Amino acid sequence: MSTSDTHRTHGIDDSVLAELTRLRESIDNIDAAVVHMLAERFKCTQQVGLLKARHHLPPADPAREARQIARLRQLAETAHLDPAFAEKLLNFIIAEVIRHHERIAVEPDTTDTPTNRTHNTPDTPPGAPRP
Ligand SMILES: C=C(O[C@@H]1C=C(C(=O)O)C=C[C@H]1O)C(=O)O
């Protein structure tokens, strides 16, 4: 049974269904954009990881992270997004980046990239303490 069949069975008006479909199409577009933007971000951070490994720099830079969090919280407030949520999300992403950098530091010649990696994925939700 399709989604629209399910809704019809439950007596949802066609105009409501059309509105729901329209909104979900936008959500799907936004989710696709988020995936593409994250893929580009990980391409950049992968390059940063290689640079750090080559020059024996530490994988994490807490001072840079603190500046990013302060900036993102400010942007979130302006955009009427919960700043705490924005901070959790950034921390979640950064934790994954640092794991990649730690891996690059011990395996600098790896051709494995975050975008094609299917193992070693994060299993902690946004907001969980960094492993
Ligand atoms: C990408 C970097 O490495 C780490 C990851 C960061 C990020 O994902 O934004 C920020 C700081 C570092 O802890 C960096 O130093 O710029």
Coordinates of C-alpha atoms and ligand atoms in Angstrom, one line a residue:
M1 CA 0.0 0.0 0.0
S2 CA 1.4 3.4 -1.0
T3 CA 1.6 6.4 1.3
S4 CA -1.3 8.1 -0.5
D5 CA -3.3 4.9 -0.3
T6 CA -2.7 4.8 3.4
H7 CA -3.8 8.4 3.9
R8 CA -6.9 7.9 1.7
T9 CA -7.8 4.8 3.8
H10 CA -7.6 7.1 6.8
G11 CA -9.9 9.7 5.2
I12 CA -7.3 12.5 4.7
D13 CA -8.5 15.2 2.4
D14 CA -6.8 15.3 -1.1
S15 CA -5.8 19.0 -0.5
V16 CA -4.1 18.0 2.8
L17 CA -2.4 15.1 1.0
A18 CA -1.2 17.5 -1.7
E19 CA 0.2 19.9 0.8
L20 CA 2.0 17.1 2.7
T21 CA 3.5 15.8 -0.6
R22 CA 4.6 19.3 -1.5
L23 CA 6.3 19.8 1.8
R24 CA 7.9 16.4 1.7
E25 CA 9.3 17.1 -1.7
S26 CA 11.1 20.1 -0.3
I27 CA 12.3 18.1 2.7
D28 CA 13.8 15.6 0.3
N29 CA 15.5 18.3 -1.7
I30 CA 16.9 19.8 1.6
D31 CA 18.1 16.4 2.8
A32 CA 19.9 15.9 -0.6
A33 CA 21.6 19.3 -0.2
V34 CA 22.7 18.4 3.3
V35 CA 24.2 15.2 2.1
H36 CA 26.0 17.0 -0.8
M37 CA 27.3 19.7 1.5
L38 CA 28.5 17.2 4.1
A39 CA 30.3 15.3 1.4
E40 CA 32.1 18.5 0.3
R41 CA 32.9 19.3 3.9
F42 CA 34.5 15.9 4.4
K43 CA 36.5 16.2 1.2
C44 CA 38.0 19.4 2.7
T45 CA 38.6 17.9 6.2
Q46 CA 40.2 14.9 4.6
Q47 CA 42.7 17.3 2.9
V48 CA 43.3 19.0 6.3
G49 CA 43.9 15.6 7.8
L50 CA 46.5 14.7 5.2
L51 CA 48.2 18.1 5.7
K52 CA 48.3 17.7 9.5
A53 CA 49.6 14.1 9.2
R54 CA 52.4 15.3 6.9
H55 CA 53.4 18.1 9.2
H56 CA 52.9 16.1 12.5
L57 CA 50.2 18.4 13.7
P58 CA 47.6 17.0 16.2
P59 CA 44.3 15.7 14.8
A60 CA 42.1 18.0 16.9
D61 CA 42.3 21.8 17.4
P62 CA 40.1 22.6 20.4
A63 CA 40.7 26.4 20.0
R64 CA 39.4 26.3 16.4
E65 CA 36.4 24.2 17.5
A66 CA 35.5 26.7 20.2
R67 CA 35.5 29.5 17.6
Q68 CA 33.4 27.5 15.2
I69 CA 30.9 26.6 18.0
A70 CA 30.6 30.2 19.1
R71 CA 30.1 31.3 15.4
L72 CA 27.5 28.6 14.7
R73 CA 25.5 29.3 17.8
Q74 CA 25.3 32.9 16.7
L75 CA 24.2 32.0 13.2
A76 CA 21.7 29.6 14.6
E77 CA 20.2 32.3 16.9
T78 CA 19.8 34.6 13.9
A79 CA 18.2 31.8 11.9
H80 CA 15.8 30.9 14.7
L81 CA 17.4 27.5 15.1
D82 CA 18.1 26.1 18.5
P83 CA 21.7 27.0 19.2
A84 CA 22.1 24.0 21.5
F85 CA 21.1 21.7 18.6
A86 CA 23.5 23.5 16.2
E87 CA 26.3 23.0 18.7
K88 CA 25.5 19.3 19.2
L89 CA 25.4 18.7 15.4
L90 CA 28.7 20.5 14.9
N91 CA 30.3 18.5 17.7
F92 CA 29.0 15.3 16.2
I93 CA 30.5 16.1 12.8
I94 CA 33.8 17.3 14.3
A95 CA 34.1 14.1 16.3
E96 CA 33.9 12.1 13.1
V97 CA 36.4 14.3 11.4
I98 CA 38.9 13.9 14.3
R99 CA 38.5 10.1 14.1
H100 CA 39.4 10.3 10.4
H101 CA 42.4 12.5 11.2
E102 CA 43.6 10.0 13.8
R103 CA 43.3 7.3 11.3
I104 CA 45.1 9.3 8.6
A105 CA 47.9 10.0 11.1
V106 CA 48.6 6.2 11.5
E107 CA 47.7 5.2 7.9
P108 CA 48.7 8.3 5.8
D109 CA 48.7 6.3 2.6
T110 CA 45.2 5.1 2.8
T111 CA 43.0 5.8 -0.2
D112 CA 39.9 5.3 2.0
T113 CA 37.7 8.4 2.1
P114 CA 35.0 9.4 4.4
T115 CA 32.5 9.4 1.6
N116 CA 33.1 5.8 0.5
R117 CA 33.7 4.4 3.9
T118 CA 31.1 1.9 5.1
H119 CA 32.8 0.8 8.3
N120 CA 33.8 2.7 11.4
T121 CA 30.7 4.9 11.2
P122 CA 29.7 6.8 14.3
D123 CA 27.3 5.1 16.5
T124 CA 26.7 7.8 19.0
P125 CA 23.9 10.4 18.5
P126 CA 24.6 14.1 18.3
G127 CA 25.3 15.5 21.7
A128 CA 27.0 12.3 23.1
P129 CA 30.4 12.9 24.6
R130 CA 33.3 12.5 22.2
P131 CA 34.8 9.0 22.4
Ligands
LIG1 C1 39.3 20.3 10.2 C2 40.1 20.5 11.2 O1 40.3 19.5 12.2 C3 39.4 19.3 13.3 C4 38.1 19.3 12.8 C5 37.4 20.4 12.7 C6 36.1 20.5 11.9 O2 35.6 19.5 11.5 O3 35.7 21.7 11.6 C7 37.8 21.6 13.4 C8 38.9 21.5 14.2 C9 39.7 20.3 14.4 O4 39.5 19.8 15.6 C10 40.9 21.7 11.4 O5 41.8 21.8 12.3 O6 40.6 22.7 10.7

